[in-house]
Structures are given as C-alpha cells and as structure tokens.
Amino acid sequence: MPAGYSFVIADDHPLFRGALKAALVGVGDVGAIHEAGDFESVKALVTANEDIDLLLLDLSMPGASGLSGLVALRGIHPSLPMVVVSAHDDPVTIRRALELGASGFISKSASMEEIRDAVKAVLAGDIAAPAGIDLGVERDPEISDLIKRLQTLTPQQTRVLGMLGAGLLNKQIAYELGVSEATIKAHVSAILQKLDVDSRTQAVIQLSKIGTDPLQGGG
C-alpha cells in the first residue's frame, strides 16, 4: 500500500483539477491522487479503492445530477469523507450537502490556503464549511422532510436508490452488487416505505428533487 494520504479529485475541468492537485500536495504526506472527469469514473474509483482517505467532488460534473450524486456515492462508500467543491456556494446548497453526508464544502472561489485548511480539517475528523456564512434552516418543508427520510436509509439502501436513479433494473442492480434479485426487491420495498412513495419512479423523482433544486438556486 502506498504511504501517505490517498485522494480522489472529481471535476470535469482539467485546469481546476490541476489547481486542487496543487493544493493537496501542500497538505502533507500524499501517497496517491486519483482524478476523474465524469461521474461514472468517480463511482468506479470509489468502488475499486477502499483505501481512499478523501474525495473532492464537483456536483456539476457530467452524470452527477447535483446532490443526488453525493447520495449515490455515500451509498457506495459510506465511511469515505467527501468534500463538495462547487461554484454554487449559496447557504442552501452548502447546508443540504452537509445534511446529506458531506464532510465539508469548498467554494470554487476559495484560495489555495482555504482549500488546504478545509482538507486538513476533514482529515482530522472535523466538518469544513466556508467561514462567515450563516447556513440558516431549511425553508422548504418538502425538502426538509425528504432529507430526513434519506438519512434513515442504510448504506446499501442508499446505494440501491442511487442505482434506481441511474435507470438500472432490479436484475442489473443484483448483478452489480453480487446479491439475489429477491434481496434487491426487499431493499426497494424498504426504500419506498422509508420515502413514503408507492413506486420506483416516485422514489427516483424524490431523489431528483435534491439533485436539481439547489444547483439552480432554488429552495
């Protein structure tokens, strides 16, 4: 195993990935820095590398679907600290990202020093949010209820929901996860019950609500 920290930088702009890479090099003992330019690549990296110490995730990269991308990745690797890096740094987006399991939030307008400080804080087990921003409370009761419901899902249920959102059938999900189709059906039933919906389609629609709203400045 390589010595030092192992990072994943997930952003579709090579220039910004380079800037983040330069910032990480200043954090300390870096063993490996993996890069991904689209959401499928991030999922593959997170699935294949159990020893990642931190993921820097751009919510606007191709295939990520905003905050629902964060939810899907949390299902794949629930113990991995994930820091959202986004140009959408309004209080609503930051608060929702943290409530959905992000360990930190870095604005794309942050300085190198601010990026390093945030990464160091998360590696130390803290939550890193931009200074001087009042995150407030959720004003949309529907989104508030949805986030609370999503927080009750187990990691495996969260992962299955993310796969439903990607359009996979029960049979395909069972194959991907190496379990029986009956197991997936049980997971889907539990997801529908916890989200208080009647169908897979409704569950995916619920997931998409947190995926698009914040990044369009809604909420």
mmCIF file of C-alpha atoms in Angstrom:
data_model
loop_
_atom_site.group_PDB
_atom_site.id
_atom_site.type_symbol
_atom_site.label_atom_id
_atom_site.label_comp_id
_atom_site.label_asym_id
_atom_site.label_seq_id
_atom_site.Cartn_x
_atom_site.Cartn_y
_atom_site.Cartn_z
ATOM 1 C CA MET A 1 0.000 0.000 0.000
ATOM 2 C CA PRO A 2 1.316 3.491 -0.772
ATOM 3 C CA ALA A 3 2.396 5.588 2.157
ATOM 4 C CA GLY A 4 0.548 8.814 2.803
ATOM 5 C CA TYR A 5 -2.942 10.031 2.041
ATOM 6 C CA SER A 6 -4.922 8.796 -0.956
ATOM 7 C CA PHE A 7 -7.193 11.374 -2.602
ATOM 8 C CA VAL A 8 -9.739 11.422 -5.429
ATOM 9 C CA ILE A 9 -10.367 14.676 -7.306
ATOM 10 C CA ALA A 10 -13.655 14.568 -9.225
ATOM 11 C CA ASP A 11 -14.133 17.551 -11.518
ATOM 12 C CA ASP A 12 -14.738 17.830 -15.261
ATOM 13 C CA HIS A 13 -12.371 20.801 -15.733
ATOM 14 C CA PRO A 14 -8.717 19.687 -16.074
ATOM 15 C CA LEU A 15 -7.491 23.147 -15.105
ATOM 16 C CA PHE A 16 -9.401 23.116 -11.824
ATOM 17 C CA ARG A 17 -8.330 19.523 -11.128
ATOM 18 C CA GLY A 18 -4.761 20.756 -11.515
ATOM 19 C CA ALA A 19 -5.386 23.569 -9.022
ATOM 20 C CA LEU A 20 -6.885 21.150 -6.484
ATOM 21 C CA LYS A 21 -3.971 18.773 -7.028
ATOM 22 C CA ALA A 22 -1.513 21.583 -6.296
ATOM 23 C CA ALA A 23 -3.443 22.438 -3.135
ATOM 24 C CA LEU A 24 -3.429 18.801 -1.953
ATOM 25 C CA VAL A 25 0.313 18.483 -2.437
ATOM 26 C CA GLY A 26 0.664 21.164 0.236
ATOM 27 C CA VAL A 27 -1.477 19.240 2.738
ATOM 28 C CA GLY A 28 1.301 16.896 3.843
ATOM 29 C CA ASP A 29 2.138 13.269 3.196
ATOM 30 C CA VAL A 30 0.377 12.477 -0.089
ATOM 31 C CA GLY A 31 0.555 8.898 -1.360
ATOM 32 C CA ALA A 32 -1.755 8.979 -4.373
ATOM 33 C CA ILE A 33 -4.039 11.449 -6.145
ATOM 34 C CA HIS A 34 -6.616 9.890 -8.477
ATOM 35 C CA GLU A 35 -8.513 12.068 -10.952
ATOM 36 C CA ALA A 36 -11.937 11.654 -12.552
ATOM 37 C CA GLY A 37 -13.637 13.863 -15.125
ATOM 38 C CA ASP A 38 -17.139 12.376 -15.032
ATOM 39 C CA PHE A 39 -19.437 10.724 -12.517
ATOM 40 C CA GLU A 40 -19.096 7.156 -13.848
ATOM 41 C CA SER A 41 -15.314 7.391 -13.402
ATOM 42 C CA VAL A 42 -15.742 8.624 -9.819
ATOM 43 C CA LYS A 43 -18.078 5.735 -8.988
ATOM 44 C CA ALA A 44 -15.577 3.259 -10.467
ATOM 45 C CA LEU A 45 -12.680 4.780 -8.483
ATOM 46 C CA VAL A 46 -14.616 4.842 -5.209
ATOM 47 C CA THR A 47 -15.828 1.265 -5.730
ATOM 48 C CA ALA A 48 -12.362 -0.071 -6.596
ATOM 49 C CA ASN A 49 -10.310 1.773 -3.953
ATOM 50 C CA GLU A 50 -11.222 1.011 -0.355
ATOM 51 C CA ASP A 51 -8.226 2.937 0.982
ATOM 52 C CA ILE A 52 -9.194 6.430 -0.247
ATOM 53 C CA ASP A 53 -8.858 8.984 2.547
ATOM 54 C CA LEU A 54 -10.807 11.842 0.964
ATOM 55 C CA LEU A 55 -12.939 12.604 -2.099
ATOM 56 C CA LEU A 56 -13.209 16.129 -3.542
ATOM 57 C CA LEU A 57 -16.465 16.158 -5.527
ATOM 58 C CA ASP A 58 -17.785 18.685 -8.038
ATOM 59 C CA LEU A 59 -21.605 18.422 -8.053
ATOM 60 C CA SER A 60 -21.909 19.832 -11.568
ATOM 61 C CA MET A 61 -19.776 17.273 -13.408
ATOM 62 C CA PRO A 62 -21.393 15.189 -16.201
ATOM 63 C CA GLY A 63 -23.685 12.479 -14.808
ATOM 64 C CA ALA A 64 -23.584 13.697 -11.201
ATOM 65 C CA SER A 65 -27.148 15.141 -11.016
ATOM 66 C CA GLY A 66 -26.246 17.556 -8.267
ATOM 67 C CA LEU A 67 -26.696 16.454 -4.661
ATOM 68 C CA SER A 68 -28.210 13.114 -5.701
ATOM 69 C CA GLY A 69 -24.694 12.268 -6.938
ATOM 70 C CA LEU A 70 -23.422 12.787 -3.392
ATOM 71 C CA VAL A 71 -26.165 10.499 -2.062
ATOM 72 C CA ALA A 72 -25.243 7.767 -4.578
ATOM 73 C CA LEU A 73 -21.538 7.923 -3.649
ATOM 74 C CA ARG A 74 -22.356 7.856 0.079
ATOM 75 C CA GLY A 75 -24.164 4.586 -0.597
ATOM 76 C CA ILE A 76 -21.113 3.095 -2.334
ATOM 77 C CA HIS A 77 -18.577 4.133 0.308
ATOM 78 C CA PRO A 78 -20.395 5.387 3.459
ATOM 79 C CA SER A 79 -17.258 5.826 5.567
ATOM 80 C CA LEU A 80 -15.331 7.871 2.975
ATOM 81 C CA PRO A 81 -15.101 11.591 3.841
ATOM 82 C CA MET A 82 -16.480 13.560 0.886
ATOM 83 C CA VAL A 83 -15.931 17.271 0.382
ATOM 84 C CA VAL A 84 -18.185 19.026 -2.111
ATOM 85 C CA VAL A 85 -16.380 21.541 -4.319
ATOM 86 C CA SER A 86 -18.776 23.828 -6.154
ATOM 87 C CA ALA A 87 -19.238 27.259 -7.679
ATOM 88 C CA HIS A 88 -22.804 27.113 -6.282
ATOM 89 C CA ASP A 89 -21.795 28.246 -2.801
ATOM 90 C CA ASP A 90 -25.100 29.649 -1.568
ATOM 91 C CA PRO A 91 -26.153 28.718 2.005
ATOM 92 C CA VAL A 92 -28.954 26.409 0.771
ATOM 93 C CA THR A 93 -26.600 24.214 -1.292
ATOM 94 C CA ILE A 94 -23.940 24.126 1.439
ATOM 95 C CA ARG A 95 -26.430 23.214 4.174
ATOM 96 C CA ARG A 96 -28.116 20.490 2.101
ATOM 97 C CA ALA A 97 -24.751 18.986 1.095
ATOM 98 C CA LEU A 98 -23.682 18.746 4.750
ATOM 99 C CA GLU A 99 -27.073 17.348 5.820
ATOM 100 C CA LEU A 100 -26.790 14.659 3.132
ATOM 101 C CA GLY A 101 -23.474 13.450 4.471
ATOM 102 C CA ALA A 102 -20.727 15.651 3.024
ATOM 103 C CA SER A 103 -17.835 16.196 5.438
ATOM 104 C CA GLY A 104 -17.137 19.622 4.033
ATOM 105 C CA PHE A 105 -17.839 22.218 1.377
ATOM 106 C CA ILE A 106 -15.283 24.245 -0.574
ATOM 107 C CA SER A 107 -16.293 27.113 -2.831
ATOM 108 C CA LYS A 108 -14.590 27.210 -6.230
ATOM 109 C CA SER A 109 -13.647 30.787 -5.400
ATOM 110 C CA ALA A 110 -11.660 29.625 -2.333
ATOM 111 C CA SER A 111 -7.940 30.351 -2.082
ATOM 112 C CA MET A 112 -5.300 27.601 -2.060
ATOM 113 C CA GLU A 113 -4.857 28.148 1.651
ATOM 114 C CA GLU A 114 -8.602 27.842 2.312
ATOM 115 C CA ILE A 115 -8.729 24.597 0.288
ATOM 116 C CA ARG A 116 -5.791 23.165 2.246
ATOM 117 C CA ASP A 117 -7.294 24.211 5.588
ATOM 118 C CA ALA A 118 -10.632 22.573 4.696
ATOM 119 C CA VAL A 119 -8.939 19.336 3.612
ATOM 120 C CA LYS A 120 -6.801 19.244 6.768
ATOM 121 C CA ALA A 121 -9.898 19.817 8.928
ATOM 122 C CA VAL A 122 -11.796 16.940 7.295
ATOM 123 C CA LEU A 123 -8.786 14.600 7.522
ATOM 124 C CA ALA A 124 -8.695 15.437 11.240
ATOM 125 C CA GLY A 125 -12.325 14.380 11.563
ATOM 126 C CA ASP A 126 -13.960 17.798 11.524
ATOM 127 C CA ILE A 127 -16.620 19.313 9.278
ATOM 128 C CA ALA A 128 -15.356 22.076 6.983
ATOM 129 C CA ALA A 129 -17.734 24.787 5.804
ATOM 130 C CA PRO A 130 -16.889 28.211 4.374
ATOM 131 C CA ALA A 131 -16.312 30.764 7.142
ATOM 132 C CA GLY A 132 -18.704 33.637 7.698
ATOM 133 C CA ILE A 133 -21.756 32.057 6.046
ATOM 134 C CA ASP A 134 -24.958 31.621 8.032
ATOM 135 C CA LEU A 135 -26.324 28.296 6.788
ATOM 136 C CA GLY A 136 -29.752 29.018 8.265
ATOM 137 C CA VAL A 137 -32.504 26.398 8.306
ATOM 138 C CA GLU A 138 -34.364 24.569 5.552
ATOM 139 C CA ARG A 139 -37.296 26.722 4.425
ATOM 140 C CA ASP A 140 -38.789 24.149 2.059
ATOM 141 C CA PRO A 141 -40.747 21.691 4.251
ATOM 142 C CA GLU A 142 -40.900 19.107 1.460
ATOM 143 C CA ILE A 143 -37.104 19.080 1.010
ATOM 144 C CA SER A 144 -36.591 19.083 4.780
ATOM 145 C CA ASP A 145 -38.814 16.007 5.100
ATOM 146 C CA LEU A 146 -37.080 14.312 2.147
ATOM 147 C CA ILE A 147 -33.585 14.861 3.599
ATOM 148 C CA LYS A 148 -34.727 13.410 6.957
ATOM 149 C CA ARG A 149 -36.137 10.372 5.141
ATOM 150 C CA LEU A 150 -32.945 9.892 3.093
ATOM 151 C CA GLN A 151 -30.937 9.996 6.324
ATOM 152 C CA THR A 152 -32.852 6.900 7.546
ATOM 153 C CA LEU A 153 -31.701 4.739 4.611
ATOM 154 C CA THR A 154 -28.970 2.179 5.262
ATOM 155 C CA PRO A 155 -25.815 2.460 3.097
ATOM 156 C CA GLN A 156 -26.970 -0.455 0.940
ATOM 157 C CA GLN A 157 -30.448 1.060 0.515
ATOM 158 C CA THR A 158 -28.834 4.376 -0.403
ATOM 159 C CA ARG A 159 -26.682 2.602 -2.969
ATOM 160 C CA VAL A 160 -29.707 0.828 -4.466
ATOM 161 C CA LEU A 161 -31.613 4.127 -4.637
ATOM 162 C CA GLY A 162 -28.683 5.690 -6.496
ATOM 163 C CA MET A 163 -28.768 2.800 -8.976
ATOM 164 C CA LEU A 164 -32.528 3.187 -9.427
ATOM 165 C CA GLY A 165 -31.817 6.841 -10.179
ATOM 166 C CA ALA A 166 -29.323 5.738 -12.835
ATOM 167 C CA GLY A 167 -32.115 3.720 -14.500
ATOM 168 C CA LEU A 168 -30.944 0.211 -13.569
ATOM 169 C CA LEU A 169 -33.409 -2.670 -13.238
ATOM 170 C CA ASN A 170 -33.543 -4.976 -10.194
ATOM 171 C CA LYS A 171 -31.759 -7.700 -12.151
ATOM 172 C CA GLN A 172 -28.926 -5.332 -13.119
ATOM 173 C CA ILE A 173 -28.577 -3.992 -9.561
ATOM 174 C CA ALA A 174 -28.452 -7.552 -8.183
ATOM 175 C CA TYR A 175 -25.680 -8.423 -10.652
ATOM 176 C CA GLU A 176 -23.696 -5.255 -9.833
ATOM 177 C CA LEU A 177 -23.901 -5.836 -6.078
ATOM 178 C CA GLY A 178 -23.458 -9.619 -6.233
ATOM 179 C CA VAL A 179 -26.708 -10.410 -4.422
ATOM 180 C CA SER A 180 -30.003 -12.070 -5.357
ATOM 181 C CA GLU A 181 -32.819 -10.268 -7.120
ATOM 182 C CA ALA A 182 -35.035 -11.075 -4.112
ATOM 183 C CA THR A 183 -32.620 -9.129 -1.886
ATOM 184 C CA ILE A 184 -32.861 -6.113 -4.175
ATOM 185 C CA LYS A 185 -36.671 -6.328 -4.187
ATOM 186 C CA ALA A 186 -36.568 -6.259 -0.387
ATOM 187 C CA HIS A 187 -34.300 -3.205 -0.473
ATOM 188 C CA VAL A 188 -36.583 -1.441 -2.952
ATOM 189 C CA SER A 189 -39.634 -2.164 -0.766
ATOM 190 C CA ALA A 190 -37.833 -0.719 2.264
ATOM 191 C CA ILE A 191 -36.777 2.364 0.267
ATOM 192 C CA LEU A 192 -40.353 3.002 -0.903
ATOM 193 C CA GLN A 193 -41.619 2.663 2.662
ATOM 194 C CA LYS A 194 -38.974 4.998 4.110
ATOM 195 C CA LEU A 195 -39.506 7.613 1.389
ATOM 196 C CA ASP A 196 -43.303 7.222 1.707
ATOM 197 C CA VAL A 197 -43.831 6.597 -2.016
ATOM 198 C CA ASP A 198 -45.635 3.868 -3.953
ATOM 199 C CA SER A 199 -43.311 3.178 -6.870
ATOM 200 C CA ARG A 200 -39.692 3.155 -8.020
ATOM 201 C CA THR A 201 -40.497 6.029 -10.369
ATOM 202 C CA GLN A 202 -41.737 8.161 -7.469
ATOM 203 C CA ALA A 203 -38.594 7.288 -5.478
ATOM 204 C CA VAL A 204 -36.404 8.450 -8.372
ATOM 205 C CA ILE A 205 -38.451 11.662 -8.689
ATOM 206 C CA GLN A 206 -37.907 12.306 -4.949
ATOM 207 C CA LEU A 207 -34.164 11.766 -5.364
ATOM 208 C CA SER A 208 -34.079 14.139 -8.338
ATOM 209 C CA LYS A 209 -35.647 16.897 -6.199
ATOM 210 C CA ILE A 210 -32.468 17.222 -4.159
ATOM 211 C CA GLY A 211 -30.442 16.689 -7.306
ATOM 212 C CA THR A 212 -31.557 19.738 -9.218
ATOM 213 C CA ASP A 213 -33.088 22.330 -6.904
ATOM 214 C CA PRO A 214 -30.029 23.674 -5.063
ATOM 215 C CA LEU A 215 -27.872 23.893 -8.165
ATOM 216 C CA GLN A 216 -30.444 26.014 -9.915
ATOM 217 C CA GLY A 217 -30.535 28.373 -6.976
ATOM 218 C CA GLY A 218 -33.918 27.076 -5.824
ATOM 219 C CA GLY A 219 -35.089 26.398 -2.290
#
